[in-house]
Coordinates of C-alpha atoms in Angstrom, one line a residue:
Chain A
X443 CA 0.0 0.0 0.0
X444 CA 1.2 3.7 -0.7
X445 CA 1.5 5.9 2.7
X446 CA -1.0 8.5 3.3
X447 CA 0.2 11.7 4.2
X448 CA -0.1 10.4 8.2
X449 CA 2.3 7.6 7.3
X450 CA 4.6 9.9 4.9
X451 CA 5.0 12.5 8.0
X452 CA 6.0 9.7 10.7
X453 CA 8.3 7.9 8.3
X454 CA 10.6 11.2 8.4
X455 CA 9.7 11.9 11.4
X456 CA 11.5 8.3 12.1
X457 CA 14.5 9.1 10.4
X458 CA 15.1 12.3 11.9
X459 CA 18.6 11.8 13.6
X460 CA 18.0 12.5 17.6
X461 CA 19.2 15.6 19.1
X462 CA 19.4 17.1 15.4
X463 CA 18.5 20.8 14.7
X464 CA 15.4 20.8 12.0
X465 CA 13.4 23.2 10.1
X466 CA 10.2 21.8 8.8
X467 CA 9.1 24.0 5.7
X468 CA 5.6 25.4 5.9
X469 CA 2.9 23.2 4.7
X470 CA 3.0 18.9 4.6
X471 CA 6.3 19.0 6.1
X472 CA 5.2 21.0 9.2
X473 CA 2.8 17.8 9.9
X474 CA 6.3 16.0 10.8
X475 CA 6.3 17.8 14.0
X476 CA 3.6 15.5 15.5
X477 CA 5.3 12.3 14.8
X478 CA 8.8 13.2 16.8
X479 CA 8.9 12.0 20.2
X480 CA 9.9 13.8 23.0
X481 CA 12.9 11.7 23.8
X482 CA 14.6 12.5 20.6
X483 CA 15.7 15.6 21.3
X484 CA 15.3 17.1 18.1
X485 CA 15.0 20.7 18.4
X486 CA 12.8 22.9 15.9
X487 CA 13.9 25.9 14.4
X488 CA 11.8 28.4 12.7
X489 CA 12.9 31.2 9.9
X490 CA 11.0 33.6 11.8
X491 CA 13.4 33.8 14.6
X492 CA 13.5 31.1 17.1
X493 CA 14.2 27.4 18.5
X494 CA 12.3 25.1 20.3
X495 CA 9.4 25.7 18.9
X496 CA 6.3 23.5 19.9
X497 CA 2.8 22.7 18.6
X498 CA 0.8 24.8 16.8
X499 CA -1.9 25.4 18.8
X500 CA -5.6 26.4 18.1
X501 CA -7.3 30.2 18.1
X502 CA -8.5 30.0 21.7
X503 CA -4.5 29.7 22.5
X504 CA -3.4 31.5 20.3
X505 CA -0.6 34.5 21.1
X506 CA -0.1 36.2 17.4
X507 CA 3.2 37.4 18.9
X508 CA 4.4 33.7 19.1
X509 CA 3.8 32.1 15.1
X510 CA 5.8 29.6 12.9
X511 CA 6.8 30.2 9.3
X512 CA 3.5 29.7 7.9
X513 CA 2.0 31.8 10.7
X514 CA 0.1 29.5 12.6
X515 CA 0.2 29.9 16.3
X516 CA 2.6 27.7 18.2
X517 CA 3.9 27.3 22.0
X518 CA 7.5 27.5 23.1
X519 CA 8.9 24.6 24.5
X520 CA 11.9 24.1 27.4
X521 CA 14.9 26.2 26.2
X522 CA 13.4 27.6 23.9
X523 CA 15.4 30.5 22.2
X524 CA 14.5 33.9 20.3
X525 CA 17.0 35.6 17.8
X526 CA 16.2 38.5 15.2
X527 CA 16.1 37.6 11.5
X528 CA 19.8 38.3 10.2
X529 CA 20.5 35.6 12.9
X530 CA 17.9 33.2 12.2
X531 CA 18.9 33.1 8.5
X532 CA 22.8 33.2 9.5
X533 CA 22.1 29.6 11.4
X534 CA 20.7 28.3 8.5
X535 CA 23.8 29.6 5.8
X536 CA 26.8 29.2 8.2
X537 CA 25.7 25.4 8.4
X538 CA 24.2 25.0 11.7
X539 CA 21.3 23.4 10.7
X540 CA 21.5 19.8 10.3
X541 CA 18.2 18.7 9.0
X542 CA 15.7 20.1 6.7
X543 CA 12.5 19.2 5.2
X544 CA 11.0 21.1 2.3
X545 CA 7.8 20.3 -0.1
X546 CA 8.7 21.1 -3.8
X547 CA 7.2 21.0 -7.3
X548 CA 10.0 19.2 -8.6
X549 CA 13.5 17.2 -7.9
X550 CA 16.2 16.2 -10.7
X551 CA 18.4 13.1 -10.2
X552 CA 21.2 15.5 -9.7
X553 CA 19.9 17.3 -6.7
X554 CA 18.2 20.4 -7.8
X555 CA 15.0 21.4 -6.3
X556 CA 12.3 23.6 -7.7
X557 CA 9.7 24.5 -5.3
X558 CA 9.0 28.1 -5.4
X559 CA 7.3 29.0 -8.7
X560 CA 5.6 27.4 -11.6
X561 CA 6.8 29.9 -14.2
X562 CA 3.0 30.4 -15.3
X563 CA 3.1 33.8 -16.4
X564 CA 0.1 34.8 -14.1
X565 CA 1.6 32.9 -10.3
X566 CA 2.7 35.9 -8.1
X567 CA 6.2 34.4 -7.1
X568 CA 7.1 34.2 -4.0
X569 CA 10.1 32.7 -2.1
X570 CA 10.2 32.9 1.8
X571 CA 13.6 31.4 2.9
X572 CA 13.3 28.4 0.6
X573 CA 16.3 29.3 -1.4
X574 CA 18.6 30.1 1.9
X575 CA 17.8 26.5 3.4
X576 CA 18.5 25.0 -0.1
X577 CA 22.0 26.6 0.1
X578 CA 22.4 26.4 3.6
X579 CA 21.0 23.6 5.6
X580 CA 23.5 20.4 5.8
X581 CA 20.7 18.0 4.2
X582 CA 18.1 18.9 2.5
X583 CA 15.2 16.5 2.4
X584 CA 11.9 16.4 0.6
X585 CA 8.6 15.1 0.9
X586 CA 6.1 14.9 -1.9
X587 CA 4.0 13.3 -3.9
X588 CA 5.7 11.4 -6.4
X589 CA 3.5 12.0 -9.1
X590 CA 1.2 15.3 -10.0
X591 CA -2.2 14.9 -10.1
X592 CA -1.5 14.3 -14.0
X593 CA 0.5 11.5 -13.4
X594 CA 3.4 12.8 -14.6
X595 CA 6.6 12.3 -12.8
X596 CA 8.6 15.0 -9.9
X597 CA 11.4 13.1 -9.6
X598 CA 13.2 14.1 -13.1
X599 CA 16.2 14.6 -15.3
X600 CA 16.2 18.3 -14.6
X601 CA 13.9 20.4 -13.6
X602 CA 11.6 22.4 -15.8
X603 CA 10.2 24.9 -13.3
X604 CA 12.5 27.3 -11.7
X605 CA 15.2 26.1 -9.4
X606 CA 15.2 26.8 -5.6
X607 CA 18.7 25.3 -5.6
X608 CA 21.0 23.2 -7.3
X609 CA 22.4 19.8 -6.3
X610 CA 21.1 20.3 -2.3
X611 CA 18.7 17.4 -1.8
X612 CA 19.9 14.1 -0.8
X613 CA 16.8 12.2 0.4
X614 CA 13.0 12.5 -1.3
X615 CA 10.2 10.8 0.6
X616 CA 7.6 10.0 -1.3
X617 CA 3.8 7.8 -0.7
X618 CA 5.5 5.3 -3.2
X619 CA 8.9 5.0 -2.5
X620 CA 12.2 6.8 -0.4
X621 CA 15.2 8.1 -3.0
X622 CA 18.5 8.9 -1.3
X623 CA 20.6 11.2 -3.6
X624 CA 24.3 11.5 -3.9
X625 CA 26.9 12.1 -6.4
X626 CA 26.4 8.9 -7.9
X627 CA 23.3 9.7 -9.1
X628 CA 19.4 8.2 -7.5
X629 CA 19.0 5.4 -5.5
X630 CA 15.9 3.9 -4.1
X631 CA 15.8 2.9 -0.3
X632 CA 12.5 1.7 0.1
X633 CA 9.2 1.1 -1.9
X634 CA 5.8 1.2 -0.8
X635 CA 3.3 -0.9 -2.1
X636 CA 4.9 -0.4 -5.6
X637 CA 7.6 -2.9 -7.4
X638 CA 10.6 -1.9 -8.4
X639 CA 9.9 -2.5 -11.8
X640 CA 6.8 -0.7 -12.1
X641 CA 8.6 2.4 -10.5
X642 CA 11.7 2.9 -12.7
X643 CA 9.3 2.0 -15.7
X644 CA 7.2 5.4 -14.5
X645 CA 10.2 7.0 -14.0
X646 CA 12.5 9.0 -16.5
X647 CA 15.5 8.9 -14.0
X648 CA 17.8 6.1 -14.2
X649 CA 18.0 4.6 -11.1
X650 CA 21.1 3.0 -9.3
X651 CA 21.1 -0.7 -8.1
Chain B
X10 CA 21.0 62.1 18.9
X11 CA 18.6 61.8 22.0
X12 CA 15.4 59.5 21.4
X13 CA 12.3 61.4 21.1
X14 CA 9.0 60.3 22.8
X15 CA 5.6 61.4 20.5
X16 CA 2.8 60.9 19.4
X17 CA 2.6 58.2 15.9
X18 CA 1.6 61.2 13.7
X19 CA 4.0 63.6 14.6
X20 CA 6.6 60.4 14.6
X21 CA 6.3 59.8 11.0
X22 CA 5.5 63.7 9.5
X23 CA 9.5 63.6 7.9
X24 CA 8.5 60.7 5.5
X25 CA 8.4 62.2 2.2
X26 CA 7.2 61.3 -1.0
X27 CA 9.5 58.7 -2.8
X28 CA 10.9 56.9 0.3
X29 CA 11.8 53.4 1.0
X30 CA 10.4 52.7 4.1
X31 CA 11.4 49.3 6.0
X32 CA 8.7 48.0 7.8
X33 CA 8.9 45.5 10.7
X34 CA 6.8 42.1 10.8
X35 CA 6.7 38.6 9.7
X36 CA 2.7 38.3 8.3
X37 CA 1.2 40.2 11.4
X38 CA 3.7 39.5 14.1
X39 CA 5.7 42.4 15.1
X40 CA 3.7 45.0 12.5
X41 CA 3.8 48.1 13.8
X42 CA 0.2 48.6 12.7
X43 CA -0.3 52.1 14.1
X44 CA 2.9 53.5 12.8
X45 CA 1.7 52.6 9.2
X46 CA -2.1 54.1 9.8
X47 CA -0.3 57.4 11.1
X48 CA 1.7 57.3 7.7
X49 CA -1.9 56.4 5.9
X50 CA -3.1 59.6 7.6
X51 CA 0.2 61.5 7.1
X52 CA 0.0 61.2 3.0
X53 CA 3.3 60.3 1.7
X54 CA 3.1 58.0 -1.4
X55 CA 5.2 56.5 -4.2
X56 CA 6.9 55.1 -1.6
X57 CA 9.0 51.8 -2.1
X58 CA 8.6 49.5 1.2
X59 CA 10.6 46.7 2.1
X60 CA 8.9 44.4 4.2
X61 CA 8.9 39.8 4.2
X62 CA 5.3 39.8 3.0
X63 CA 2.9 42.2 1.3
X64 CA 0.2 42.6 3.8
X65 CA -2.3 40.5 5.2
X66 CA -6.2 41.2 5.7
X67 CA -7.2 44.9 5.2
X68 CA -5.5 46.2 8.5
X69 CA -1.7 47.3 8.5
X70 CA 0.7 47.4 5.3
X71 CA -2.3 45.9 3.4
X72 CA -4.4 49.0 3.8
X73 CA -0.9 50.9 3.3
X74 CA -1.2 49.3 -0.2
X75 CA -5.1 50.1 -0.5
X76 CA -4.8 53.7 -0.4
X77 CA -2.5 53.7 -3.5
X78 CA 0.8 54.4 -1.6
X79 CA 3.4 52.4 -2.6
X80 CA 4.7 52.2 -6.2
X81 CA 7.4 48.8 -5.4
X82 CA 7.2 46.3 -2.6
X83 CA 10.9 44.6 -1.8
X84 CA 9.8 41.3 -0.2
X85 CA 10.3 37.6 0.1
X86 CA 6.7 36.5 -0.1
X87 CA 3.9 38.4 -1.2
X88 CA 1.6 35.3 -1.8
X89 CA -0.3 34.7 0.7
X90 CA -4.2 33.1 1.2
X91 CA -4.8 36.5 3.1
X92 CA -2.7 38.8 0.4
X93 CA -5.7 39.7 -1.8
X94 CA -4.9 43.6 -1.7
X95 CA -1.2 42.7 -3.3
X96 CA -2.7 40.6 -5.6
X97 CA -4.9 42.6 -6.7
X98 CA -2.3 45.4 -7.5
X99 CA -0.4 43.1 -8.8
X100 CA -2.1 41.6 -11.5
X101 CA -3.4 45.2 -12.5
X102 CA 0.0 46.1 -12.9
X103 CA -0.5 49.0 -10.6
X104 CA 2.8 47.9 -8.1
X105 CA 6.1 46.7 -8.9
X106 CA 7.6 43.7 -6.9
X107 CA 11.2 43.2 -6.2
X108 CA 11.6 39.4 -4.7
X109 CA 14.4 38.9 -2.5
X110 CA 15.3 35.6 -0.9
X111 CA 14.0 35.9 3.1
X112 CA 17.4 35.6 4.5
X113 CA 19.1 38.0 1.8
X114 CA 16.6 40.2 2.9
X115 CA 17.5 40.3 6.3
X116 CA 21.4 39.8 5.3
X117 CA 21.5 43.5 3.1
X118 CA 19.9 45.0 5.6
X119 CA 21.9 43.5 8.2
X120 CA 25.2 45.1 6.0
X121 CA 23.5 48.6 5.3
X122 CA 23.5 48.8 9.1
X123 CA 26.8 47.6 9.8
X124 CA 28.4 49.7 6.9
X125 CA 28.7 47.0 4.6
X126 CA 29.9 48.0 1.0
X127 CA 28.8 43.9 -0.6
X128 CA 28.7 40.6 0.5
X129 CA 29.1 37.5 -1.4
X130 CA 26.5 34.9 -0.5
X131 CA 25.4 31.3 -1.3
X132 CA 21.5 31.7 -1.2
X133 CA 20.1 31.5 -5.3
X134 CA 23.3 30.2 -6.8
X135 CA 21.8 28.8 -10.2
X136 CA 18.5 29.8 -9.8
X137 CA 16.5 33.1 -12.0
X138 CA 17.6 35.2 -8.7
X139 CA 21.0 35.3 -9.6
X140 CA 20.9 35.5 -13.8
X141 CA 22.8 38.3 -14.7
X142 CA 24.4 38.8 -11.2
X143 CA 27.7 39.2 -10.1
X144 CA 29.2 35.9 -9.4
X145 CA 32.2 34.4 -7.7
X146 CA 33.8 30.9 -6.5
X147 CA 35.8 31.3 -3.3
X148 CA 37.0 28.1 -1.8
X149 CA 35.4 25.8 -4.5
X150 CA 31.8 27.3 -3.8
X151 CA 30.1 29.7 -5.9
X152 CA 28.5 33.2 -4.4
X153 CA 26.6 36.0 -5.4
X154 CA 27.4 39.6 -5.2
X155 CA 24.9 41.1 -2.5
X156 CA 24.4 44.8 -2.2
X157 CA 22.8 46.1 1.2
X158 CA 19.4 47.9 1.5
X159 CA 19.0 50.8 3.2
X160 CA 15.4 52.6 4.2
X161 CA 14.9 56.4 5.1
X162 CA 12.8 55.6 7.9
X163 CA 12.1 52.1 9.6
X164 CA 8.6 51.6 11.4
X165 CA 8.4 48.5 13.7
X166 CA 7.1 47.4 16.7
X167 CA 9.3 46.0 20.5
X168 CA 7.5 45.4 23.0
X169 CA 9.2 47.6 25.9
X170 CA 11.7 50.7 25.5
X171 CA 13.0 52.7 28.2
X172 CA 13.0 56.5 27.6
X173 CA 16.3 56.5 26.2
X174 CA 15.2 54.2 23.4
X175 CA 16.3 50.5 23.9
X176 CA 14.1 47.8 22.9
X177 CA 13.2 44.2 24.4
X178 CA 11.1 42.2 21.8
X179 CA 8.5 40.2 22.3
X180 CA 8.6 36.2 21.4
X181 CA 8.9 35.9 17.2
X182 CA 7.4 39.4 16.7
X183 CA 10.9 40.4 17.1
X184 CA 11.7 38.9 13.7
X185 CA 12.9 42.1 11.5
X186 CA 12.9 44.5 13.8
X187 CA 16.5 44.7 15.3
X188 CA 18.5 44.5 11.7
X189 CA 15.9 47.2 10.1
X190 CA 16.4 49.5 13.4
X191 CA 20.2 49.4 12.0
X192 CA 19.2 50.0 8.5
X193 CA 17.5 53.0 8.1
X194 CA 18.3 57.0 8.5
X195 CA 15.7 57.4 11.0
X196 CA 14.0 54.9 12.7
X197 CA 10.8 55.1 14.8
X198 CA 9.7 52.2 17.0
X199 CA 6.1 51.3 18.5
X200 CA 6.0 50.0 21.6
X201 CA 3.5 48.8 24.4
X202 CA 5.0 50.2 27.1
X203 CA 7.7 52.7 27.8
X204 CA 9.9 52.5 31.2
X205 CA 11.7 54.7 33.2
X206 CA 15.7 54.7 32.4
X207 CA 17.5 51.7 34.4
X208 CA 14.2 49.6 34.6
X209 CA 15.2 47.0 31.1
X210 CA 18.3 44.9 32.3
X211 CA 21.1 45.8 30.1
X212 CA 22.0 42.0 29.1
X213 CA 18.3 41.7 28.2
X214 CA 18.5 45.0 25.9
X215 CA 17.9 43.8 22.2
X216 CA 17.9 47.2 20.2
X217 CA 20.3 49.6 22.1
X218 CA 18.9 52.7 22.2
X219 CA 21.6 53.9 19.6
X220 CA 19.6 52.8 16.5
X221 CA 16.1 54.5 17.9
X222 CA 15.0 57.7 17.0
X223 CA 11.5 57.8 17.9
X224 CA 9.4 56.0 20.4
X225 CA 4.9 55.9 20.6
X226 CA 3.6 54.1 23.3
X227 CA 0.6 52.2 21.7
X228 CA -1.4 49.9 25.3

């Protein structure tokens, strides 16, 4: 069976080395958050100035002065830490942050993500602080679907939307199937409810043994 | 220069037409939301304001935007499901839109208020944000030439100040606010409560009073 997007979120929430430093881009990958368990350690970070960041948290407990990066309320956990925004983005670039997670539109076998416009001449574009984690986290992981809703293949050659950054990610999760990417090129760690066979035939990216 | 303590009007009454105006906040945390409806009421326009996002609702920079003031927005995300008075100008082709990457954003500011001349910096190697732009490979690893951004005035929002002008945050709505208090000619900060001198302990001060102009005390 493919994951569902429960199953996706705990399966990298699993993999998530303890005690590591993570940011968990705004939207599936912020669902991770609820899959790690207390006794790993891991701390959060968030763009918009701060570490140890907990749950979001509902309206009636809400404080608007306390948000993540897609502006949802959250709570501060133990040792928690504020920092201004030249700071927040320094951690990221100077290497300090050892995991992140980010959704994207498309990944090529060589590493390049594109996840911040489609190039259709009507999007409004907008970045955030995807292209700073691209060049600065020490992995970059995503987690998407593997295929759009057209069926047709995010795990490519290269990338035909705009890139975010090149050659950054080194693992995709996916509902079908894990990649881990390195120099050598794609390799698949795990399938899920999909053979092997099937997968590189629906794939345009030559996969490694 | 001594900080000054007044009212929100008579804070922003120097901002004249054709200023770039760095404004504090990351969506609606830490938006100095009375500052910007004292400029609204002040008049200046054709302003260029450098801000992370573009407005949300119909309160703060959005209604900034509504009332026609603003002829370039430098941000890193305008998009937003709340963003409908951008978007608007947008697609009419009424505002222009500089995108900046979040954290060169907060980086050129950063080096406008530390004097600064460029930076080289990894974020947007490769990508349309660096075609046509100064590049270089130091150590093995390619950069991009980074100018800094300065503002005439910066509007944000701390959460205490004593009355010589140094600033404790509150929570994430200190986000922007310290490196744009560095980066502009005059900067003017909103606050919620304003304490006598010696009342903020010095290793908790965020914002030394150095970088503050003016103060309003908003409750």
């Amino acid at each position: 069976m493919a994951l569902d997007k429960n199953e996706l979120a705990r399966l990298v929430a699993g993999d998530i080395p303890d005690g590591a430093y993570v940011n968990l881009g705004i939207g599936q990958p912020t669902s991770i958050a609820r899959h790690l368990s207390p006794d790993s350690g891991v701390i959060l970070h968030t763009e918009n100035g701060m570490l140890g960041m907990g749950e979001v948290v509902g309206d009636e407990q809400a404080d608007w002065d306390l948000t993540n990066a897609g502006k949802q309320p959250v709570t501060e956990l133990p040792g928690a830490a504020y920092f201004h925004h030249a700071d927040s983005f320094a951690m990221m670039r100077g290497g300090h942050l050892d995991v992140c997670v980010m959704g994207a539109f498309q990944v090529s076998a060589g590493g390049d993500l594109a996840n911040w416009h489609t190039g259709a001449p009507d999007a409004i574009p907008a970045v955030g602080g995807a292209m700073d984690l691209a060049a600065g986290a020490k992995q970059v992981w995503v987690m998407m679907t593997l295929f759009t809703k057209s069926g047709e293949p995010k795990l490519v050659p290269a990338c035909t939307y705009p890139l975010t950054g090149k050659a950054c990610v080194t693992r995709v999760y996916t509902e079908v199937a894990t990649f881990h990417i390195n120099a050598e090129g794609v390799r698949v760690a795990a399938t899920y409810g999909i053979e092997a066979g099937e997968l590189a035939a629906r794939l345009d990216v030559k996969l490694l043994p | 220069m001594r900080t000054q303590t007044v009212d929100a009007l008579t804070a922003v009454k120097e901002v004249k037409d054709g200023d770039t105006v760095l404004v504090g906040g990351f969506g609606m945390a830490g938006m100095p939301v009375e500052l910007i409806d004292a400029l609204i009421e002040h008049g200046a326009g054709d302003l260029t304001i450098v801000s992370n996002n573009a407005g949300n609702g119909d309160t703060g920079l959005a209604a900034l935007l509504a009332a026609g003031r603003v002829r370039k927005m430098v941000c890193s995300f305008p998009r937003q499901s709340d963003s409908w008075v951008f978007d608007g100008l947008y697609r009419a082709g009424k505002i222009e839109l500089e995108l900046v990457p979040q954290g060169n954003l907060a980086e050129r500011m950063r080096a406008a208020g530390a004097g600064i001349g460029a930076f080289y910096c990894p974020t947007g190697v490769g990508t349309p944000i660096a075609e046509g732009r100064e590049t270089r490979v130091i150590d093995g690893r390619e950069y991009v030439l980074e100018y800094p951004i300065r503002g005439d005035v910066a509007l944000i929002r701390a959460h205490v100040a004593d009355r010589l002008g140094n600033l404790v945050y509150r929570k994430t709505a200190r986000n922007f606010g310290p490196v744009m208090a560095t980066a502009a000619t005059v900067t003017i900060a909103q606050v919620s409560r304003i304490v006598e001198v010696g009342e903020l302990d010095p290793e908790a001060v965020v914002t030394p009073s150095i970088y503050v102009n003016r103060l309003v005390e908003v409750a």
